[in-house]
Amino acid sequence: MSIVTLKKLKKMKQAGDKITMLTAYDASFARLLDQQKIDVILVGDSLGMVMQGHDSTIPVTMDDMVYHSKMVSPECKYSLVLSDLPFMSCTSPVQAIKNATRLMQEGGAHMVKMEGGESQAENVKQLARHGVPLCAHLGLQPQSVHKLGGYFVQGRAVEIADKMIEDALLLQDAGADMVLIECVPVALANRLTQALEVPVIGIGAGRSCDGQVLVLQDMLGISKKAPRFSQDFLTGQSEGISGAVATYIDQVKTGAFPSDEQCFL
Ligand code: KIV
């Protein structure tokens, strides 16, 4: 059991304490993040890009997710471990239960993350019924990149924004314990954070969210192409990678990150 629990994350939202999250996919970085006391370590399917060199998360398999979760989770004494359910791994409640079980039993994850809105409500409900902590992923859903035609800001149109809020509330009612929103305008992120009782974690969603997440390689400035909402915390850092992570944590906690230039209107 990690020191950071779901109960603690919910209390942090109530107290207005910002939640910090970064991705990690191996033991060395997981240990470093845990030692810096990051609240949540996300074993994201972004590993398809930053570990495997693909141009999307689509090729990532359940075996990949279990393999990387297994490397990360033993190092996490402090941080809660959240692992992604990859492309097409939860198309029915039976499949979602089977794959969430793998991430938790074999991978050691404390919580699982699933992309999708209304269409995932039944899967979320069944996982919640079986005691699986779950984070929903709304806004830009990278597993749908080919359907979307690229990585774009989501929810600028009023009807899409309203539908996102409706879906988020539906997923919360179904039992989601946290909601991650990716690439949404600040006003919508604000509405979602206010409307939901569960913590809302943003990436490219402005500073009003209850917490922030970044891909580790983006914030270390070593990914092929970092998105505009990210920041290189390593360049110019005298304390190296640990210092970059500590600065990220501090800037999220104080609200210095993200800046206005790193947000979408
Ligand atoms: O896979 C991942 O790293 C993610 C983040 C982009 C939030 O889902």
PDB file of C-alpha atoms and ligand atoms in Angstrom:
ATOM      1  CA  MET A   1       0.000   0.000   0.000  1.00  0.00           C
ATOM      2  CA  SER A   2       1.416   3.387  -0.965  1.00  0.00           C
ATOM      3  CA  ILE A   3       1.280   6.425   1.335  1.00  0.00           C
ATOM      4  CA  VAL A   4      -0.863   8.276  -1.225  1.00  0.00           C
ATOM      5  CA  THR A   5      -4.280   6.672  -1.398  1.00  0.00           C
ATOM      6  CA  LEU A   6      -7.446   7.507  -3.262  1.00  0.00           C
ATOM      7  CA  LYS A   7      -8.869   8.806   0.010  1.00  0.00           C
ATOM      8  CA  LYS A   8      -5.914  11.208   0.316  1.00  0.00           C
ATOM      9  CA  LEU A   9      -6.384  12.452  -3.266  1.00  0.00           C
ATOM     10  CA  LYS A  10     -10.067  13.167  -2.595  1.00  0.00           C
ATOM     11  CA  LYS A  11      -9.135  15.056   0.600  1.00  0.00           C
ATOM     12  CA  MET A  12      -6.562  17.059  -1.350  1.00  0.00           C
ATOM     13  CA  LYS A  13      -9.277  18.207  -3.760  1.00  0.00           C
ATOM     14  CA  GLN A  14     -11.473  19.281  -0.850  1.00  0.00           C
ATOM     15  CA  ALA A  15      -8.583  21.141   0.787  1.00  0.00           C
ATOM     16  CA  GLY A  16      -7.498  22.798  -2.475  1.00  0.00           C
ATOM     17  CA  ASP A  17      -4.065  21.087  -2.362  1.00  0.00           C
ATOM     18  CA  LYS A  18      -2.871  20.499  -5.917  1.00  0.00           C
ATOM     19  CA  ILE A  19      -2.234  16.878  -6.927  1.00  0.00           C
ATOM     20  CA  THR A  20       1.025  16.141  -8.784  1.00  0.00           C
ATOM     21  CA  MET A  21       1.373  13.392 -11.368  1.00  0.00           C
ATOM     22  CA  LEU A  22       4.077  12.359 -13.863  1.00  0.00           C
ATOM     23  CA  THR A  23       4.486   9.331 -16.074  1.00  0.00           C
ATOM     24  CA  ALA A  24       7.148   6.645 -15.530  1.00  0.00           C
ATOM     25  CA  TYR A  25       7.679   3.352 -17.284  1.00  0.00           C
ATOM     26  CA  ASP A  26      10.686   1.810 -15.532  1.00  0.00           C
ATOM     27  CA  ALA A  27      12.118   1.163 -12.078  1.00  0.00           C
ATOM     28  CA  SER A  28      14.841   3.864 -12.063  1.00  0.00           C
ATOM     29  CA  PHE A  29      12.537   6.774 -12.882  1.00  0.00           C
ATOM     30  CA  ALA A  30       9.756   5.383 -10.699  1.00  0.00           C
ATOM     31  CA  ARG A  31      12.163   5.326  -7.731  1.00  0.00           C
ATOM     32  CA  LEU A  32      13.329   8.878  -8.436  1.00  0.00           C
ATOM     33  CA  LEU A  33       9.749  10.207  -8.688  1.00  0.00           C
ATOM     34  CA  ASP A  34       8.698   8.306  -5.578  1.00  0.00           C
ATOM     35  CA  GLN A  35      11.646   9.740  -3.632  1.00  0.00           C
ATOM     36  CA  GLN A  36      10.592  13.256  -4.713  1.00  0.00           C
ATOM     37  CA  LYS A  37       7.108  12.425  -3.358  1.00  0.00           C
ATOM     38  CA  ILE A  38       5.103  12.841  -6.527  1.00  0.00           C
ATOM     39  CA  ASP A  39       1.502  12.019  -5.596  1.00  0.00           C
ATOM     40  CA  VAL A  40       0.694   9.759  -8.550  1.00  0.00           C
ATOM     41  CA  ILE A  41       2.907   7.895 -11.039  1.00  0.00           C
ATOM     42  CA  LEU A  42       1.112   7.184 -14.301  1.00  0.00           C
ATOM     43  CA  VAL A  43       2.255   4.181 -16.299  1.00  0.00           C
ATOM     44  CA  GLY A  44       0.757   5.728 -19.411  1.00  0.00           C
ATOM     45  CA  ASP A  45       0.284   4.160 -22.802  1.00  0.00           C
ATOM     46  CA  SER A  46       2.319   7.177 -23.981  1.00  0.00           C
ATOM     47  CA  LEU A  47       5.077   4.588 -23.578  1.00  0.00           C
ATOM     48  CA  GLY A  48       4.154   3.702 -27.158  1.00  0.00           C
ATOM     49  CA  MET A  49       5.779   6.968 -28.217  1.00  0.00           C
ATOM     50  CA  VAL A  50       8.494   7.600 -25.635  1.00  0.00           C
ATOM     51  CA  MET A  51       9.646   4.013 -24.981  1.00  0.00           C
ATOM     52  CA  GLN A  52       8.780   2.189 -28.195  1.00  0.00           C
ATOM     53  CA  GLY A  53       9.182   4.999 -30.759  1.00  0.00           C
ATOM     54  CA  HIS A  54       5.736   4.704 -32.352  1.00  0.00           C
ATOM     55  CA  ASP A  55       3.822   7.789 -33.508  1.00  0.00           C
ATOM     56  CA  SER A  56       0.717   6.932 -31.454  1.00  0.00           C
ATOM     57  CA  THR A  57      -0.459   4.852 -28.486  1.00  0.00           C
ATOM     58  CA  ILE A  58      -2.393   2.427 -30.724  1.00  0.00           C
ATOM     59  CA  PRO A  59       0.298  -0.311 -30.946  1.00  0.00           C
ATOM     60  CA  VAL A  60       0.574  -0.611 -27.145  1.00  0.00           C
ATOM     61  CA  THR A  61      -0.734  -3.958 -25.868  1.00  0.00           C
ATOM     62  CA  MET A  62      -1.979  -5.243 -22.542  1.00  0.00           C
ATOM     63  CA  ASP A  63       1.258  -7.257 -22.207  1.00  0.00           C
ATOM     64  CA  ASP A  64       3.255  -4.020 -22.661  1.00  0.00           C
ATOM     65  CA  MET A  65       1.200  -2.271 -19.974  1.00  0.00           C
ATOM     66  CA  VAL A  66       1.584  -5.158 -17.533  1.00  0.00           C
ATOM     67  CA  TYR A  67       5.348  -5.368 -18.239  1.00  0.00           C
ATOM     68  CA  HIS A  68       5.964  -1.658 -17.545  1.00  0.00           C
ATOM     69  CA  SER A  69       3.573  -1.512 -14.569  1.00  0.00           C
ATOM     70  CA  LYS A  70       5.481  -4.446 -13.053  1.00  0.00           C
ATOM     71  CA  MET A  71       8.741  -2.466 -13.269  1.00  0.00           C
ATOM     72  CA  VAL A  72       7.263   0.679 -11.756  1.00  0.00           C
ATOM     73  CA  SER A  73       5.035  -0.537  -8.942  1.00  0.00           C
ATOM     74  CA  PRO A  74       7.648  -2.205  -6.623  1.00  0.00           C
ATOM     75  CA  GLU A  75       9.497   1.144  -6.414  1.00  0.00           C
ATOM     76  CA  CYS A  76       6.457   3.102  -5.269  1.00  0.00           C
ATOM     77  CA  LYS A  77       6.459   3.328  -1.502  1.00  0.00           C
ATOM     78  CA  TYR A  78       4.957   6.834  -1.456  1.00  0.00           C
ATOM     79  CA  SER A  79       3.218   7.394  -4.804  1.00  0.00           C
ATOM     80  CA  LEU A  80      -0.020   5.850  -5.996  1.00  0.00           C
ATOM     81  CA  VAL A  81       0.443   3.855  -9.237  1.00  0.00           C
ATOM     82  CA  LEU A  82      -2.081   4.469 -11.995  1.00  0.00           C
ATOM     83  CA  SER A  83      -1.865   2.276 -15.133  1.00  0.00           C
ATOM     84  CA  ASP A  84      -3.485   2.755 -18.510  1.00  0.00           C
ATOM     85  CA  LEU A  85      -5.887   0.344 -20.140  1.00  0.00           C
ATOM     86  CA  PRO A  86      -4.600   0.449 -23.741  1.00  0.00           C
ATOM     87  CA  PHE A  87      -6.379   0.598 -27.102  1.00  0.00           C
ATOM     88  CA  MET A  88      -9.294  -1.846 -27.385  1.00  0.00           C
ATOM     89  CA  SER A  89      -8.686  -3.357 -23.963  1.00  0.00           C
ATOM     90  CA  CYS A  90     -12.116  -2.475 -22.549  1.00  0.00           C
ATOM     91  CA  THR A  91     -14.774  -2.951 -25.193  1.00  0.00           C
ATOM     92  CA  SER A  92     -17.066  -4.879 -22.804  1.00  0.00           C
ATOM     93  CA  PRO A  93     -17.432  -5.248 -19.037  1.00  0.00           C
ATOM     94  CA  VAL A  94     -15.974  -8.778 -19.168  1.00  0.00           C
ATOM     95  CA  GLN A  95     -12.898  -7.588 -21.076  1.00  0.00           C
ATOM     96  CA  ALA A  96     -12.507  -4.490 -18.875  1.00  0.00           C
ATOM     97  CA  ILE A  97     -12.639  -6.614 -15.703  1.00  0.00           C
ATOM     98  CA  LYS A  98     -10.150  -9.136 -17.123  1.00  0.00           C
ATOM     99  CA  ASN A  99      -7.662  -6.442 -18.153  1.00  0.00           C
ATOM    100  CA  ALA A 100      -8.014  -4.269 -15.030  1.00  0.00           C
ATOM    101  CA  THR A 101      -7.376  -7.454 -13.045  1.00  0.00           C
ATOM    102  CA  ARG A 102      -4.138  -8.001 -15.006  1.00  0.00           C
ATOM    103  CA  LEU A 103      -2.934  -4.437 -14.365  1.00  0.00           C
ATOM    104  CA  MET A 104      -3.619  -4.746 -10.639  1.00  0.00           C
ATOM    105  CA  GLN A 105      -2.676  -8.392 -10.007  1.00  0.00           C
ATOM    106  CA  GLU A 106       0.293  -8.816 -12.339  1.00  0.00           C
ATOM    107  CA  GLY A 107       1.309  -5.156 -12.741  1.00  0.00           C
ATOM    108  CA  GLY A 108       0.759  -4.022  -9.149  1.00  0.00           C
ATOM    109  CA  ALA A 109      -1.256  -0.933 -10.172  1.00  0.00           C
ATOM    110  CA  HIS A 110      -3.387   0.750  -7.506  1.00  0.00           C
ATOM    111  CA  MET A 111      -5.774   2.293 -10.023  1.00  0.00           C
ATOM    112  CA  VAL A 112      -6.529   1.979 -13.747  1.00  0.00           C
ATOM    113  CA  LYS A 113      -7.269   4.618 -16.386  1.00  0.00           C
ATOM    114  CA  MET A 114      -9.679   4.255 -19.269  1.00  0.00           C
ATOM    115  CA  GLU A 115     -10.250   6.561 -22.258  1.00  0.00           C
ATOM    116  CA  GLY A 116     -13.828   7.289 -23.298  1.00  0.00           C
ATOM    117  CA  GLY A 117     -17.070   8.968 -22.263  1.00  0.00           C
ATOM    118  CA  GLU A 118     -20.636   7.704 -22.183  1.00  0.00           C
ATOM    119  CA  SER A 119     -19.734   4.503 -24.057  1.00  0.00           C
ATOM    120  CA  GLN A 120     -17.581   3.427 -21.097  1.00  0.00           C
ATOM    121  CA  ALA A 121     -20.236   4.002 -18.401  1.00  0.00           C
ATOM    122  CA  GLU A 122     -21.232   0.338 -18.104  1.00  0.00           C
ATOM    123  CA  ASN A 123     -17.581  -0.780 -17.978  1.00  0.00           C
ATOM    124  CA  VAL A 124     -16.857   1.797 -15.261  1.00  0.00           C
ATOM    125  CA  LYS A 125     -19.905   0.659 -13.296  1.00  0.00           C
ATOM    126  CA  GLN A 126     -18.839  -2.980 -13.389  1.00  0.00           C
ATOM    127  CA  LEU A 127     -15.254  -2.180 -12.378  1.00  0.00           C
ATOM    128  CA  ALA A 128     -16.499  -0.011  -9.497  1.00  0.00           C
ATOM    129  CA  ARG A 129     -18.830  -2.840  -8.402  1.00  0.00           C
ATOM    130  CA  HIS A 130     -15.789  -5.087  -8.187  1.00  0.00           C
ATOM    131  CA  GLY A 131     -13.749  -2.576  -6.164  1.00  0.00           C
ATOM    132  CA  VAL A 132     -11.415  -1.373  -8.920  1.00  0.00           C
ATOM    133  CA  PRO A 133     -10.334   2.285  -8.506  1.00  0.00           C
ATOM    134  CA  LEU A 134     -10.751   4.029 -11.839  1.00  0.00           C
ATOM    135  CA  CYS A 135      -9.700   7.247 -13.548  1.00  0.00           C
ATOM    136  CA  ALA A 136     -11.699   8.284 -16.626  1.00  0.00           C
ATOM    137  CA  HIS A 137      -9.857  10.063 -19.462  1.00  0.00           C
ATOM    138  CA  LEU A 138     -11.838  12.736 -21.343  1.00  0.00           C
ATOM    139  CA  GLY A 139     -11.053  15.553 -23.770  1.00  0.00           C
ATOM    140  CA  LEU A 140      -8.360  14.558 -26.244  1.00  0.00           C
ATOM    141  CA  GLN A 141      -8.306  10.750 -26.226  1.00  0.00           C
ATOM    142  CA  PRO A 142      -5.062   9.735 -28.005  1.00  0.00           C
ATOM    143  CA  GLN A 143      -6.354   6.194 -28.646  1.00  0.00           C
ATOM    144  CA  SER A 144      -8.895   7.803 -31.022  1.00  0.00           C
ATOM    145  CA  VAL A 145      -6.280   9.823 -32.949  1.00  0.00           C
ATOM    146  CA  HIS A 146      -7.155   8.279 -36.305  1.00  0.00           C
ATOM    147  CA  LYS A 147     -10.850   8.958 -35.785  1.00  0.00           C
ATOM    148  CA  LEU A 148     -10.065  12.550 -34.733  1.00  0.00           C
ATOM    149  CA  GLY A 149      -7.571  13.100 -37.557  1.00  0.00           C
ATOM    150  CA  GLY A 150      -4.854  14.417 -35.246  1.00  0.00           C
ATOM    151  CA  TYR A 151      -4.080  15.676 -31.750  1.00  0.00           C
ATOM    152  CA  PHE A 152      -6.352  18.703 -31.310  1.00  0.00           C
ATOM    153  CA  VAL A 153      -7.919  20.725 -28.513  1.00  0.00           C
ATOM    154  CA  GLN A 154     -11.322  19.257 -27.643  1.00  0.00           C
ATOM    155  CA  GLY A 155     -14.449  21.035 -26.396  1.00  0.00           C
ATOM    156  CA  ARG A 156     -14.248  24.481 -27.983  1.00  0.00           C
ATOM    157  CA  ALA A 157     -17.780  24.166 -29.380  1.00  0.00           C
ATOM    158  CA  VAL A 158     -20.513  24.682 -26.770  1.00  0.00           C
ATOM    159  CA  GLU A 159     -22.349  21.438 -27.543  1.00  0.00           C
ATOM    160  CA  ILE A 160     -19.131  19.365 -27.272  1.00  0.00           C
ATOM    161  CA  ALA A 161     -18.217  21.102 -24.019  1.00  0.00           C
ATOM    162  CA  ASP A 162     -21.690  20.451 -22.563  1.00  0.00           C
ATOM    163  CA  LYS A 163     -21.517  16.811 -23.639  1.00  0.00           C
ATOM    164  CA  MET A 164     -18.108  16.423 -21.974  1.00  0.00           C
ATOM    165  CA  ILE A 165     -19.546  17.692 -18.698  1.00  0.00           C
ATOM    166  CA  GLU A 166     -22.559  15.379 -19.057  1.00  0.00           C
ATOM    167  CA  ASP A 167     -20.219  12.403 -19.713  1.00  0.00           C
ATOM    168  CA  ALA A 168     -17.954  13.283 -16.792  1.00  0.00           C
ATOM    169  CA  LEU A 169     -20.930  13.398 -14.407  1.00  0.00           C
ATOM    170  CA  LEU A 170     -22.247  10.127 -15.832  1.00  0.00           C
ATOM    171  CA  LEU A 171     -18.869   8.424 -15.311  1.00  0.00           C
ATOM    172  CA  GLN A 172     -18.626   9.832 -11.790  1.00  0.00           C
ATOM    173  CA  ASP A 173     -22.101   8.452 -11.040  1.00  0.00           C
ATOM    174  CA  ALA A 174     -21.023   5.120 -12.533  1.00  0.00           C
ATOM    175  CA  GLY A 175     -18.163   5.010 -10.014  1.00  0.00           C
ATOM    176  CA  ALA A 176     -15.146   6.783 -11.538  1.00  0.00           C
ATOM    177  CA  ASP A 177     -12.859   8.010  -8.742  1.00  0.00           C
ATOM    178  CA  MET A 178     -10.898  10.568 -10.733  1.00  0.00           C
ATOM    179  CA  VAL A 179     -11.139  12.243 -14.145  1.00  0.00           C
ATOM    180  CA  LEU A 180      -8.182  13.190 -16.331  1.00  0.00           C
ATOM    181  CA  ILE A 181      -8.817  15.829 -18.987  1.00  0.00           C
ATOM    182  CA  GLU A 182      -6.436  16.355 -21.884  1.00  0.00           C
ATOM    183  CA  CYS A 183      -6.218  19.407 -24.178  1.00  0.00           C
ATOM    184  CA  VAL A 184      -9.379  21.265 -23.253  1.00  0.00           C
ATOM    185  CA  PRO A 185      -9.921  25.037 -23.054  1.00  0.00           C
ATOM    186  CA  VAL A 186      -9.434  26.603 -19.615  1.00  0.00           C
ATOM    187  CA  ALA A 187     -13.081  27.627 -19.259  1.00  0.00           C
ATOM    188  CA  LEU A 188     -14.258  24.053 -19.801  1.00  0.00           C
ATOM    189  CA  ALA A 189     -11.589  22.673 -17.445  1.00  0.00           C
ATOM    190  CA  ASN A 190     -12.844  25.121 -14.858  1.00  0.00           C
ATOM    191  CA  ARG A 191     -16.460  24.002 -15.296  1.00  0.00           C
ATOM    192  CA  LEU A 192     -15.465  20.317 -15.065  1.00  0.00           C
ATOM    193  CA  THR A 193     -13.380  20.869 -11.928  1.00  0.00           C
ATOM    194  CA  GLN A 194     -16.253  22.730 -10.262  1.00  0.00           C
ATOM    195  CA  ALA A 195     -18.933  20.256 -11.361  1.00  0.00           C
ATOM    196  CA  LEU A 196     -17.169  17.071 -10.237  1.00  0.00           C
ATOM    197  CA  GLU A 197     -16.719  15.850  -6.681  1.00  0.00           C
ATOM    198  CA  VAL A 198     -13.828  13.590  -7.685  1.00  0.00           C
ATOM    199  CA  PRO A 199     -10.366  15.057  -8.429  1.00  0.00           C
ATOM    200  CA  VAL A 200      -9.825  16.416 -11.942  1.00  0.00           C
ATOM    201  CA  ILE A 201      -6.268  16.140 -13.296  1.00  0.00           C
ATOM    202  CA  GLY A 202      -5.366  18.269 -16.291  1.00  0.00           C
ATOM    203  CA  ILE A 203      -2.829  18.054 -19.094  1.00  0.00           C
ATOM    204  CA  GLY A 204      -3.039  21.022 -21.411  1.00  0.00           C
ATOM    205  CA  ALA A 205      -6.123  22.085 -19.475  1.00  0.00           C
ATOM    206  CA  GLY A 206      -5.035  25.103 -17.450  1.00  0.00           C
ATOM    207  CA  ARG A 207      -4.286  25.630 -13.803  1.00  0.00           C
ATOM    208  CA  SER A 208      -7.785  25.475 -12.308  1.00  0.00           C
ATOM    209  CA  CYS A 209      -7.729  21.652 -12.316  1.00  0.00           C
ATOM    210  CA  ASP A 210      -7.223  19.832  -9.001  1.00  0.00           C
ATOM    211  CA  GLY A 211      -3.885  18.530 -10.266  1.00  0.00           C
ATOM    212  CA  GLN A 212      -1.529  18.324 -13.227  1.00  0.00           C
ATOM    213  CA  VAL A 213       0.134  15.554 -15.187  1.00  0.00           C
ATOM    214  CA  LEU A 214       2.917  15.601 -17.785  1.00  0.00           C
ATOM    215  CA  VAL A 215       4.773  12.951 -19.736  1.00  0.00           C
ATOM    216  CA  LEU A 216       8.174  12.631 -18.030  1.00  0.00           C
ATOM    217  CA  GLN A 217      10.197  12.765 -21.252  1.00  0.00           C
ATOM    218  CA  ASP A 218       8.375  15.970 -22.286  1.00  0.00           C
ATOM    219  CA  MET A 219       9.170  17.733 -19.020  1.00  0.00           C
ATOM    220  CA  LEU A 220      12.792  16.590 -19.213  1.00  0.00           C
ATOM    221  CA  GLY A 221      13.017  18.008 -22.739  1.00  0.00           C
ATOM    222  CA  ILE A 222      14.051  14.670 -24.283  1.00  0.00           C
ATOM    223  CA  SER A 223      10.983  13.670 -26.296  1.00  0.00           C
ATOM    224  CA  LYS A 224      10.891  13.967 -30.094  1.00  0.00           C
ATOM    225  CA  LYS A 225       8.402  16.823 -30.017  1.00  0.00           C
ATOM    226  CA  ALA A 226       7.002  18.133 -26.738  1.00  0.00           C
ATOM    227  CA  PRO A 227       3.516  19.651 -26.892  1.00  0.00           C
ATOM    228  CA  ARG A 228       3.122  23.390 -26.348  1.00  0.00           C
ATOM    229  CA  PHE A 229       1.378  22.876 -22.979  1.00  0.00           C
ATOM    230  CA  SER A 230       4.471  21.118 -21.575  1.00  0.00           C
ATOM    231  CA  GLN A 231       7.647  22.681 -20.177  1.00  0.00           C
ATOM    232  CA  ASP A 232      11.302  21.655 -20.104  1.00  0.00           C
ATOM    233  CA  PHE A 233      12.084  21.632 -16.364  1.00  0.00           C
ATOM    234  CA  LEU A 234      15.588  20.145 -16.821  1.00  0.00           C
ATOM    235  CA  THR A 235      17.472  22.674 -18.951  1.00  0.00           C
ATOM    236  CA  GLY A 236      19.338  25.049 -16.673  1.00  0.00           C
ATOM    237  CA  GLN A 237      18.566  22.930 -13.620  1.00  0.00           C
ATOM    238  CA  SER A 238      21.627  22.578 -11.347  1.00  0.00           C
ATOM    239  CA  GLU A 239      20.166  19.644  -9.404  1.00  0.00           C
ATOM    240  CA  GLY A 240      19.654  17.452 -12.485  1.00  0.00           C
ATOM    241  CA  ILE A 241      16.593  15.244 -12.980  1.00  0.00           C
ATOM    242  CA  SER A 242      15.640  15.182  -9.276  1.00  0.00           C
ATOM    243  CA  GLY A 243      15.767  18.980  -9.287  1.00  0.00           C
ATOM    244  CA  ALA A 244      13.595  19.163 -12.407  1.00  0.00           C
ATOM    245  CA  VAL A 245      10.981  16.920 -10.772  1.00  0.00           C
ATOM    246  CA  ALA A 246      11.134  18.881  -7.498  1.00  0.00           C
ATOM    247  CA  THR A 247      10.646  22.153  -9.437  1.00  0.00           C
ATOM    248  CA  TYR A 248       7.676  20.693 -11.324  1.00  0.00           C
ATOM    249  CA  ILE A 249       6.084  19.582  -8.036  1.00  0.00           C
ATOM    250  CA  ASP A 250       6.675  22.999  -6.504  1.00  0.00           C
ATOM    251  CA  GLN A 251       5.301  24.879  -9.527  1.00  0.00           C
ATOM    252  CA  VAL A 252       2.159  22.717  -9.662  1.00  0.00           C
ATOM    253  CA  LYS A 253       1.602  23.116  -5.905  1.00  0.00           C
ATOM    254  CA  THR A 254       1.998  26.902  -6.055  1.00  0.00           C
ATOM    255  CA  GLY A 255       0.004  27.280  -9.275  1.00  0.00           C
ATOM    256  CA  ALA A 256       2.994  28.644 -11.222  1.00  0.00           C
ATOM    257  CA  PHE A 257       2.634  25.786 -13.736  1.00  0.00           C
ATOM    258  CA  PRO A 258       0.926  25.857 -16.166  1.00  0.00           C
ATOM    259  CA  SER A 259       1.321  29.468 -17.240  1.00  0.00           C
ATOM    260  CA  ASP A 260      -1.211  31.296 -19.441  1.00  0.00           C
ATOM    261  CA  GLU A 261       0.925  30.568 -22.530  1.00  0.00           C
ATOM    262  CA  GLN A 262       0.683  26.839 -21.800  1.00  0.00           C
ATOM    263  CA  CYS A 263      -3.137  26.883 -21.796  1.00  0.00           C
ATOM    264  CA  PHE A 264      -5.790  26.808 -24.530  1.00  0.00           C
ATOM    265  CA  LEU A 265      -8.571  29.369 -24.756  1.00  0.00           C
TER     266      LEU A 265
HETATM  267  O1  KIV B   1      -0.520   7.887 -21.582  1.00  0.00           O
HETATM  268  C1  KIV B   1      -0.294   8.931 -20.976  1.00  0.00           C
HETATM  269  O2  KIV B   1       0.834   9.268 -20.617  1.00  0.00           O
HETATM  270  C2  KIV B   1      -1.422   9.791 -20.667  1.00  0.00           C
HETATM  271  C3  KIV B   1      -1.104  11.223 -20.399  1.00  0.00           C
HETATM  272  C4  KIV B   1      -0.946  11.936 -21.685  1.00  0.00           C
HETATM  273  C5  KIV B   1      -2.094  11.836 -19.523  1.00  0.00           C
HETATM  274  O3  KIV B   1      -2.542   9.375 -20.700  1.00  0.00           O
END
